[in-house]
Amino acid sequence: MDIDIPDPTDWLQTPIPGLQALESSLRCQVCKELFTAPKVTSCGHTFCSLCIRRYLSTSSKCPTCMKPDEEPRLRDNILVSELVGSFNTIRKQLLDTLRAKEKEKEEEEEARRRRKAEEEEEEEKERVTSIQPRAEKRRPYDDDDDDDIMEDAEPIYRKGKRPRQDTTIAPRYPQETGPPTRRSTRTSSQRTNSRILSSQTVVILDSDDEFLPEEDEISDNDDFRSNNNHNNNNNNNNNGSRAKRKAISRGVPETPTKNSDMVACPICTRLKDKSKVEAHVNRCLEGKRSPSPTPIKATNGPGTPLKRQPVSFANIPKPQQRAPYTDEEKKELRLPKGNASLTKEADIRKKLREFGIKYDAKGKESKQVLWARLQEWTNMWNANLDSATPKSKETLRRELEAYERHQSTQKPSVVQDKGFERDAWSKGHRSEFEALVAAARKSAAARKKENGVVEAGPKDQQLLDSMAGVQAELNGIDSPEVVEA
Amino acid sequence: MAAKAVRRLLSEYRELINNETDGIYAGPVSEDNFMLWECLIAGPPDTPFEGGMFSATLTFPDDYPLSPPTLKFTCDILHPNVYPDGTVCISILHPPGDDPNMYESASERWSPIQSVEKVLLSVMSMLAEPNDESGANVDASKMFREDRQQYENIVRRYARRTVGL
């Protein structure tokens, strides 16, 4: 189950972990998602419209402070809605930028550490050589110095470059696949070159021709030579920001992954992270070759809350969006909650029919079930009125069905003593149940005789059936002869 | 599995791993069933439970977080508020509607804003401070009240057993 669920803890790995608190407060405490159509209770707590409506229909209290509250007193929280909208627009971009920054910082730190270690090594070597009595001491100082650096500089390139490619560069561009391409090696080596050079001071530059060709291809060398002294820093920056931009535009996660975790997509043969390959294959199958490179569409202004990003289970084509409901429409369309005991079953059916909601026409569903369905529909409908991007009636109906499917596995709550043992009870009273069924059967037969066959009320039959059902259930066995009778 | 409940559980799970709380470890048993979690609760220090690692299962209902999960210890444990079968009886796991003991205030009951982390923390403090007035395990309550020494000895023995001693 590798669904990427955005979460406030994402910010903990960035340079600004405090953003976690900010995002937490933009999330509903019930569903833990960013607010959808936020509503504020009379005690001042904010929840998603649907979450609070659902909760209030089971208990009329605020989930946070338990103060009594009811649905009609809920108010729109416009400010929070705007906040969530603008936060959602920048979230991904902000996260990617901060992660890239963190990564860069780590890389720099790593490079600095490595450099320091090498410098120490160098010093150590120098000390060792200076202790030994040397004839070279006679040579002019700067010549000697130059040579020394030259000798040491070469291994630095080797050390500095090779591990880098394996650990950091390759996973950063997982799309660039197959044999690690020329292109990427070149740019990366170029970057490392220039970075190391800039820090190693400029001394080497005059004599680079001597060693560079062995290090890299000629073209690299050309590139390299064009980097003048004063250009060096500049270039470095460019490279850095280019890399950052790349990382952002691709939306590549910055966590380093090993090459062994990469799997080739069977359709486009691109290397993908194992955990992401499934989603990627789905996208490929749908013909969307490259995942959209622009992460955020800035079409919505800061004022309009964005629709929440759908989970990437499947890319369901979205039906046409309608504009948010106006206040007048809301007032007119808002459904009242009603009262279960004051509403007749027939009325519930009528209402369900009006809304086009399925129910069992043969009346096999109890009033309780029908009422629960109507309540859930009312909740969904009213929450949809609050939404900035209302769904169609058809979508709502589908969602209601899905919701009920998920709930149906639950057993209906039965009021029962804690220590009550159903099986023992039914076994112990078996004879009494049987006697009752027999008596009912007898009286039904007697009445039948009395009134003639025609008038044998269906009610009696129904009663018999239900009694037989009770007995069968209690005994845990099917007793077909009873039902037939 | 209810999609909504699973999403919320995923998000709680991420929060638990990224933001670890001392003494509490919890996670789904398998990827196929996110509604069943396994958890480990460390015995709180300065109590007879200290040093123990108590394993338990958390079962979430389909309408989570509207309804609370149930917590059941899978190891031997003696505690006034734990039924002999391991089920934990604690106010935060009771929905506001039903009050088996008739005295809990509504504020300490389950509400959708509670979370796995808060439940486990409450269980930890329950271990430290048993409530012998609403005994789920009557024998344990009695022992706790009348023979504290024996109670603590048994608890210590069970605690050692949880870490294989």
PDB file of C-alpha atoms in Angstrom, chain A residues 73-298:
ATOM      1  CA  ARG A  73     -25.512  26.532  14.528  1.00  0.00           C
ATOM      2  CA  LEU A  74     -22.533  25.683  12.366  1.00  0.00           C
ATOM      3  CA  ARG A  75     -21.066  28.605  10.470  1.00  0.00           C
ATOM      4  CA  ASP A  76     -18.710  28.822   7.524  1.00  0.00           C
ATOM      5  CA  ASN A  77     -15.112  29.494   8.427  1.00  0.00           C
ATOM      6  CA  ILE A  78     -14.195  31.565   5.424  1.00  0.00           C
ATOM      7  CA  LEU A  79     -10.745  32.582   6.562  1.00  0.00           C
ATOM      8  CA  VAL A  80      -9.628  29.014   7.207  1.00  0.00           C
ATOM      9  CA  SER A  81     -11.015  28.007   3.866  1.00  0.00           C
ATOM     10  CA  GLU A  82      -8.861  30.639   2.186  1.00  0.00           C
ATOM     11  CA  LEU A  83      -5.827  29.690   4.226  1.00  0.00           C
ATOM     12  CA  VAL A  84      -6.150  26.044   3.264  1.00  0.00           C
ATOM     13  CA  GLY A  85      -6.619  27.021  -0.364  1.00  0.00           C
ATOM     14  CA  SER A  86      -3.485  29.095  -0.580  1.00  0.00           C
ATOM     15  CA  PHE A  87      -1.479  26.681   1.523  1.00  0.00           C
ATOM     16  CA  ASN A  88      -2.486  23.785  -0.677  1.00  0.00           C
ATOM     17  CA  THR A  89      -1.400  25.695  -3.766  1.00  0.00           C
ATOM     18  CA  ILE A  90       2.130  26.167  -2.533  1.00  0.00           C
ATOM     19  CA  ARG A  91       2.547  23.061  -0.401  1.00  0.00           C
ATOM     20  CA  LYS A  92       4.263  20.814  -2.899  1.00  0.00           C
ATOM     21  CA  GLN A  93       6.455  23.544  -4.268  1.00  0.00           C
ATOM     22  CA  LEU A  94       7.466  24.665  -0.818  1.00  0.00           C
ATOM     23  CA  LEU A  95       8.202  21.138   0.311  1.00  0.00           C
ATOM     24  CA  ASP A  96      10.280  20.350  -2.761  1.00  0.00           C
ATOM     25  CA  THR A  97      12.227  23.568  -2.482  1.00  0.00           C
ATOM     26  CA  LEU A  98      12.959  23.070   1.170  1.00  0.00           C
ATOM     27  CA  ARG A  99      13.908  19.448   0.658  1.00  0.00           C
ATOM     28  CA  ALA A 100      16.253  20.377  -2.174  1.00  0.00           C
ATOM     29  CA  LYS A 101      17.798  22.998   0.030  1.00  0.00           C
ATOM     30  CA  GLU A 102      18.267  20.543   2.855  1.00  0.00           C
ATOM     31  CA  LYS A 103      19.809  18.097   0.436  1.00  0.00           C
ATOM     32  CA  GLU A 104      22.161  20.714  -0.920  1.00  0.00           C
ATOM     33  CA  LYS A 105      23.202  21.615   2.575  1.00  0.00           C
ATOM     34  CA  GLU A 106      23.910  17.997   3.367  1.00  0.00           C
ATOM     35  CA  GLU A 107      25.929  17.599   0.212  1.00  0.00           C
ATOM     36  CA  GLU A 108      27.959  20.667   0.960  1.00  0.00           C
ATOM     37  CA  GLU A 109      28.573  19.481   4.452  1.00  0.00           C
ATOM     38  CA  GLU A 110      29.658  16.135   3.137  1.00  0.00           C
ATOM     39  CA  ALA A 111      32.007  17.761   0.645  1.00  0.00           C
ATOM     40  CA  ARG A 112      33.407  20.001   3.329  1.00  0.00           C
ATOM     41  CA  ARG A 113      34.005  17.069   5.606  1.00  0.00           C
ATOM     42  CA  ARG A 114      35.706  15.163   2.869  1.00  0.00           C
ATOM     43  CA  ARG A 115      37.840  18.117   1.953  1.00  0.00           C
ATOM     44  CA  LYS A 116      38.828  18.597   5.545  1.00  0.00           C
ATOM     45  CA  ALA A 117      39.822  14.977   5.851  1.00  0.00           C
ATOM     46  CA  GLU A 118      41.866  15.238   2.712  1.00  0.00           C
ATOM     47  CA  GLU A 119      43.540  18.400   3.840  1.00  0.00           C
ATOM     48  CA  GLU A 120      44.474  16.755   7.064  1.00  0.00           C
ATOM     49  CA  GLU A 121      45.844  13.831   5.177  1.00  0.00           C
ATOM     50  CA  GLU A 122      47.790  16.196   3.028  1.00  0.00           C
ATOM     51  CA  GLU A 123      49.220  17.976   6.011  1.00  0.00           C
ATOM     52  CA  GLU A 124      50.124  14.712   7.550  1.00  0.00           C
ATOM     53  CA  LYS A 125      51.944  13.719   4.410  1.00  0.00           C
ATOM     54  CA  GLU A 126      53.682  17.025   4.240  1.00  0.00           C
ATOM     55  CA  ARG A 127      54.781  16.711   7.800  1.00  0.00           C
ATOM     56  CA  VAL A 128      56.148  13.256   7.145  1.00  0.00           C
ATOM     57  CA  THR A 129      58.042  14.395   4.091  1.00  0.00           C
ATOM     58  CA  SER A 130      59.361  17.511   5.752  1.00  0.00           C
ATOM     59  CA  ILE A 131      60.740  15.469   8.594  1.00  0.00           C
ATOM     60  CA  GLN A 132      62.735  13.395   6.162  1.00  0.00           C
ATOM     61  CA  PRO A 133      65.869  15.182   5.127  1.00  0.00           C
ATOM     62  CA  ARG A 134      65.252  16.042   1.510  1.00  0.00           C
ATOM     63  CA  ALA A 135      67.426  17.293  -1.240  1.00  0.00           C
ATOM     64  CA  GLU A 136      64.472  19.007  -2.851  1.00  0.00           C
ATOM     65  CA  LYS A 137      64.584  21.633  -0.172  1.00  0.00           C
ATOM     66  CA  ARG A 138      67.072  23.354  -2.318  1.00  0.00           C
ATOM     67  CA  ARG A 139      64.561  23.995  -5.022  1.00  0.00           C
ATOM     68  CA  PRO A 140      62.721  27.319  -5.128  1.00  0.00           C
ATOM     69  CA  TYR A 141      59.699  27.322  -2.828  1.00  0.00           C
ATOM     70  CA  ASP A 142      56.802  28.096  -5.121  1.00  0.00           C
ATOM     71  CA  ASP A 143      57.849  25.540  -7.689  1.00  0.00           C
ATOM     72  CA  ASP A 144      57.816  22.934  -5.053  1.00  0.00           C
ATOM     73  CA  ASP A 145      54.482  24.034  -3.754  1.00  0.00           C
ATOM     74  CA  ASP A 146      52.916  23.907  -7.149  1.00  0.00           C
ATOM     75  CA  ASP A 147      54.156  20.427  -7.712  1.00  0.00           C
ATOM     76  CA  ASP A 148      52.925  19.267  -4.407  1.00  0.00           C
ATOM     77  CA  ILE A 149      49.433  20.403  -5.084  1.00  0.00           C
ATOM     78  CA  MET A 150      49.595  18.932  -8.525  1.00  0.00           C
ATOM     79  CA  GLU A 151      50.471  15.563  -7.158  1.00  0.00           C
ATOM     80  CA  ASP A 152      47.798  15.684  -4.554  1.00  0.00           C
ATOM     81  CA  ALA A 153      45.169  17.242  -6.690  1.00  0.00           C
ATOM     82  CA  GLU A 154      44.788  14.245  -8.899  1.00  0.00           C
ATOM     83  CA  PRO A 155      43.758  11.777  -6.269  1.00  0.00           C
ATOM     84  CA  ILE A 156      41.364  14.327  -4.904  1.00  0.00           C
ATOM     85  CA  TYR A 157      39.414  14.265  -8.114  1.00  0.00           C
ATOM     86  CA  ARG A 158      39.207  10.538  -8.042  1.00  0.00           C
ATOM     87  CA  LYS A 159      38.161  10.390  -4.460  1.00  0.00           C
ATOM     88  CA  GLY A 160      35.817  13.271  -4.678  1.00  0.00           C
ATOM     89  CA  LYS A 161      34.083  12.242  -7.822  1.00  0.00           C
ATOM     90  CA  ARG A 162      33.439   8.558  -7.965  1.00  0.00           C
ATOM     91  CA  PRO A 163      31.445   7.922  -4.787  1.00  0.00           C
ATOM     92  CA  ARG A 164      29.421  11.013  -5.428  1.00  0.00           C
ATOM     93  CA  GLN A 165      27.915   9.665  -8.613  1.00  0.00           C
ATOM     94  CA  ASP A 166      26.852   6.474  -6.989  1.00  0.00           C
ATOM     95  CA  THR A 167      25.243   7.823  -3.918  1.00  0.00           C
ATOM     96  CA  THR A 168      23.694  11.098  -4.737  1.00  0.00           C
ATOM     97  CA  ILE A 169      23.574  11.941  -8.380  1.00  0.00           C
ATOM     98  CA  ALA A 170      22.084   8.788  -9.760  1.00  0.00           C
ATOM     99  CA  PRO A 171      18.997   8.594  -7.547  1.00  0.00           C
ATOM    100  CA  ARG A 172      18.371  12.213  -8.058  1.00  0.00           C
ATOM    101  CA  TYR A 173      17.539  11.613 -11.686  1.00  0.00           C
ATOM    102  CA  PRO A 174      15.908   8.260 -11.662  1.00  0.00           C
ATOM    103  CA  GLN A 175      14.340   8.856 -15.049  1.00  0.00           C
ATOM    104  CA  GLU A 176      17.651   9.024 -16.792  1.00  0.00           C
ATOM    105  CA  THR A 177      18.035   5.373 -17.171  1.00  0.00           C
ATOM    106  CA  GLY A 178      19.904   2.596 -18.798  1.00  0.00           C
ATOM    107  CA  PRO A 179      23.634   2.853 -18.653  1.00  0.00           C
ATOM    108  CA  PRO A 180      24.453   5.926 -16.659  1.00  0.00           C
ATOM    109  CA  THR A 181      24.427   8.250 -19.572  1.00  0.00           C
ATOM    110  CA  ARG A 182      27.264  10.385 -20.721  1.00  0.00           C
ATOM    111  CA  ARG A 183      25.280  13.482 -20.264  1.00  0.00           C
ATOM    112  CA  SER A 184      24.617  13.102 -16.595  1.00  0.00           C
ATOM    113  CA  THR A 185      28.122  12.007 -15.762  1.00  0.00           C
ATOM    114  CA  ARG A 186      29.509  14.912 -17.563  1.00  0.00           C
ATOM    115  CA  THR A 187      27.404  17.518 -15.915  1.00  0.00           C
ATOM    116  CA  SER A 188      27.924  16.053 -12.540  1.00  0.00           C
ATOM    117  CA  SER A 189      31.627  15.724 -12.932  1.00  0.00           C
ATOM    118  CA  GLN A 190      31.718  19.207 -14.239  1.00  0.00           C
ATOM    119  CA  ARG A 191      29.922  20.405 -11.214  1.00  0.00           C
ATOM    120  CA  THR A 192      32.161  18.570  -8.833  1.00  0.00           C
ATOM    121  CA  ASN A 193      35.166  19.750 -10.705  1.00  0.00           C
ATOM    122  CA  SER A 194      34.277  23.330 -10.515  1.00  0.00           C
ATOM    123  CA  ARG A 195      33.143  23.098  -6.963  1.00  0.00           C
ATOM    124  CA  ILE A 196      36.275  21.440  -5.798  1.00  0.00           C
ATOM    125  CA  LEU A 197      38.376  23.777  -7.819  1.00  0.00           C
ATOM    126  CA  SER A 198      36.775  26.833  -6.429  1.00  0.00           C
ATOM    127  CA  SER A 199      37.466  25.650  -2.961  1.00  0.00           C
ATOM    128  CA  GLN A 200      40.916  24.330  -3.718  1.00  0.00           C
ATOM    129  CA  THR A 201      41.867  27.812  -4.776  1.00  0.00           C
ATOM    130  CA  VAL A 202      42.873  28.776  -8.210  1.00  0.00           C
ATOM    131  CA  VAL A 203      46.436  27.625  -8.190  1.00  0.00           C
ATOM    132  CA  ILE A 204      45.794  24.583 -10.275  1.00  0.00           C
ATOM    133  CA  LEU A 205      44.123  26.322 -13.105  1.00  0.00           C
ATOM    134  CA  ASP A 206      47.228  27.247 -15.053  1.00  0.00           C
ATOM    135  CA  SER A 207      48.338  23.679 -15.276  1.00  0.00           C
ATOM    136  CA  ASP A 208      45.074  21.904 -15.735  1.00  0.00           C
ATOM    137  CA  ASP A 209      45.869  20.733 -19.253  1.00  0.00           C
ATOM    138  CA  GLU A 210      48.283  18.274 -17.876  1.00  0.00           C
ATOM    139  CA  PHE A 211      45.871  16.183 -15.879  1.00  0.00           C
ATOM    140  CA  LEU A 212      42.379  16.937 -16.982  1.00  0.00           C
ATOM    141  CA  PRO A 213      42.322  14.860 -20.164  1.00  0.00           C
ATOM    142  CA  GLU A 214      43.031  11.734 -18.175  1.00  0.00           C
ATOM    143  CA  GLU A 215      40.193  12.581 -15.859  1.00  0.00           C
ATOM    144  CA  ASP A 216      37.427  13.350 -18.270  1.00  0.00           C
ATOM    145  CA  GLU A 217      36.602  13.562 -21.919  1.00  0.00           C
ATOM    146  CA  ILE A 218      38.003  16.311 -24.027  1.00  0.00           C
ATOM    147  CA  SER A 219      34.713  18.103 -24.255  1.00  0.00           C
ATOM    148  CA  ASP A 220      34.669  18.355 -20.540  1.00  0.00           C
ATOM    149  CA  ASN A 221      37.972  19.934 -20.664  1.00  0.00           C
ATOM    150  CA  ASP A 222      36.728  22.485 -23.129  1.00  0.00           C
ATOM    151  CA  ASP A 223      33.840  23.342 -20.938  1.00  0.00           C
ATOM    152  CA  PHE A 224      36.096  23.530 -18.073  1.00  0.00           C
ATOM    153  CA  ARG A 225      38.583  25.804 -19.623  1.00  0.00           C
ATOM    154  CA  SER A 226      35.942  28.295 -20.468  1.00  0.00           C
ATOM    155  CA  ASN A 227      35.317  28.678 -16.783  1.00  0.00           C
ATOM    156  CA  ASN A 228      37.597  31.467 -15.913  1.00  0.00           C
ATOM    157  CA  ASN A 229      38.691  32.351 -12.519  1.00  0.00           C
ATOM    158  CA  HIS A 230      36.091  34.923 -11.842  1.00  0.00           C
ATOM    159  CA  ASN A 231      33.500  32.855 -13.579  1.00  0.00           C
ATOM    160  CA  ASN A 232      33.934  29.967 -11.320  1.00  0.00           C
ATOM    161  CA  ASN A 233      31.725  30.929  -8.475  1.00  0.00           C
ATOM    162  CA  ASN A 234      29.028  32.099 -10.749  1.00  0.00           C
ATOM    163  CA  ASN A 235      28.963  28.866 -12.626  1.00  0.00           C
ATOM    164  CA  ASN A 236      28.794  26.956  -9.462  1.00  0.00           C
ATOM    165  CA  ASN A 237      25.684  28.756  -8.423  1.00  0.00           C
ATOM    166  CA  ASN A 238      24.082  28.193 -11.761  1.00  0.00           C
ATOM    167  CA  ASN A 239      24.655  24.531 -11.524  1.00  0.00           C
ATOM    168  CA  GLY A 240      23.213  24.405  -8.099  1.00  0.00           C
ATOM    169  CA  SER A 241      20.054  26.218  -8.947  1.00  0.00           C
ATOM    170  CA  ARG A 242      19.625  24.247 -12.133  1.00  0.00           C
ATOM    171  CA  ALA A 243      19.768  21.076 -10.185  1.00  0.00           C
ATOM    172  CA  LYS A 244      17.261  22.454  -7.759  1.00  0.00           C
ATOM    173  CA  ARG A 245      14.926  23.452 -10.517  1.00  0.00           C
ATOM    174  CA  LYS A 246      15.228  20.041 -12.025  1.00  0.00           C
ATOM    175  CA  ALA A 247      14.427  18.378  -8.780  1.00  0.00           C
ATOM    176  CA  ILE A 248      11.403  20.534  -8.310  1.00  0.00           C
ATOM    177  CA  SER A 249      10.010  20.229 -11.765  1.00  0.00           C
ATOM    178  CA  ARG A 250      10.238  16.488 -11.721  1.00  0.00           C
ATOM    179  CA  GLY A 251       8.863  16.143  -8.286  1.00  0.00           C
ATOM    180  CA  VAL A 252      11.488  13.567  -7.580  1.00  0.00           C
ATOM    181  CA  PRO A 253      11.634  12.679  -3.923  1.00  0.00           C
ATOM    182  CA  GLU A 254      14.904  13.719  -2.478  1.00  0.00           C
ATOM    183  CA  THR A 255      15.449  10.715  -0.320  1.00  0.00           C
ATOM    184  CA  PRO A 256      18.369   8.836  -1.707  1.00  0.00           C
ATOM    185  CA  THR A 257      17.470   5.452  -3.067  1.00  0.00           C
ATOM    186  CA  LYS A 258      19.832   2.732  -3.984  1.00  0.00           C
ATOM    187  CA  ASN A 259      20.102   1.655  -7.558  1.00  0.00           C
ATOM    188  CA  SER A 260      18.935  -1.797  -6.571  1.00  0.00           C
ATOM    189  CA  ASP A 261      15.606  -0.277  -5.595  1.00  0.00           C
ATOM    190  CA  MET A 262      14.984   0.840  -9.127  1.00  0.00           C
ATOM    191  CA  VAL A 263      12.758  -1.168 -11.397  1.00  0.00           C
ATOM    192  CA  ALA A 264      12.323  -0.679 -15.109  1.00  0.00           C
ATOM    193  CA  CYS A 265       8.804   0.182 -16.175  1.00  0.00           C
ATOM    194  CA  PRO A 266       7.660  -2.517 -18.613  1.00  0.00           C
ATOM    195  CA  ILE A 267       6.061   0.059 -20.882  1.00  0.00           C
ATOM    196  CA  CYS A 268       8.380   2.993 -21.176  1.00  0.00           C
ATOM    197  CA  THR A 269      11.471   1.167 -19.801  1.00  0.00           C
ATOM    198  CA  ARG A 270      12.284   4.045 -17.539  1.00  0.00           C
ATOM    199  CA  LEU A 271      13.844   3.189 -14.238  1.00  0.00           C
ATOM    200  CA  LYS A 272      11.510   3.849 -11.383  1.00  0.00           C
ATOM    201  CA  ASP A 273      11.680   3.576  -7.673  1.00  0.00           C
ATOM    202  CA  LYS A 274      10.227   0.217  -6.618  1.00  0.00           C
ATOM    203  CA  SER A 275       7.612   1.820  -4.462  1.00  0.00           C
ATOM    204  CA  LYS A 276       6.445   4.117  -7.209  1.00  0.00           C
ATOM    205  CA  VAL A 277       6.578   1.819 -10.176  1.00  0.00           C
ATOM    206  CA  GLU A 278       3.016   0.633  -9.767  1.00  0.00           C
ATOM    207  CA  ALA A 279       1.538   4.092  -9.920  1.00  0.00           C
ATOM    208  CA  HIS A 280       3.842   4.872 -12.800  1.00  0.00           C
ATOM    209  CA  VAL A 281       2.781   1.823 -14.802  1.00  0.00           C
ATOM    210  CA  ASN A 282      -0.833   2.826 -14.331  1.00  0.00           C
ATOM    211  CA  ARG A 283      -0.034   6.231 -15.700  1.00  0.00           C
ATOM    212  CA  CYS A 284       1.864   4.726 -18.594  1.00  0.00           C
ATOM    213  CA  LEU A 285      -1.038   2.431 -19.418  1.00  0.00           C
ATOM    214  CA  GLU A 286      -3.354   5.363 -19.548  1.00  0.00           C
ATOM    215  CA  GLY A 287      -1.127   6.903 -22.136  1.00  0.00           C
ATOM    216  CA  LYS A 288       0.154   9.674 -19.986  1.00  0.00           C
ATOM    217  CA  ARG A 289       3.783   9.062 -20.731  1.00  0.00           C
ATOM    218  CA  SER A 290       5.492  11.593 -18.641  1.00  0.00           C
ATOM    219  CA  PRO A 291       4.101  12.564 -15.319  1.00  0.00           C
ATOM    220  CA  SER A 292       3.123  16.175 -15.553  1.00  0.00           C
ATOM    221  CA  PRO A 293       6.265  18.163 -15.053  1.00  0.00           C
ATOM    222  CA  THR A 294       4.518  21.195 -13.647  1.00  0.00           C
ATOM    223  CA  PRO A 295       3.511  20.241 -10.162  1.00  0.00           C
ATOM    224  CA  ILE A 296       1.034  22.947  -9.431  1.00  0.00           C
ATOM    225  CA  LYS A 297      -1.402  24.700 -11.599  1.00  0.00           C
ATOM    226  CA  ALA A 298      -1.650  28.213 -10.384  1.00  0.00           C
TER     227      ALA A 298
END
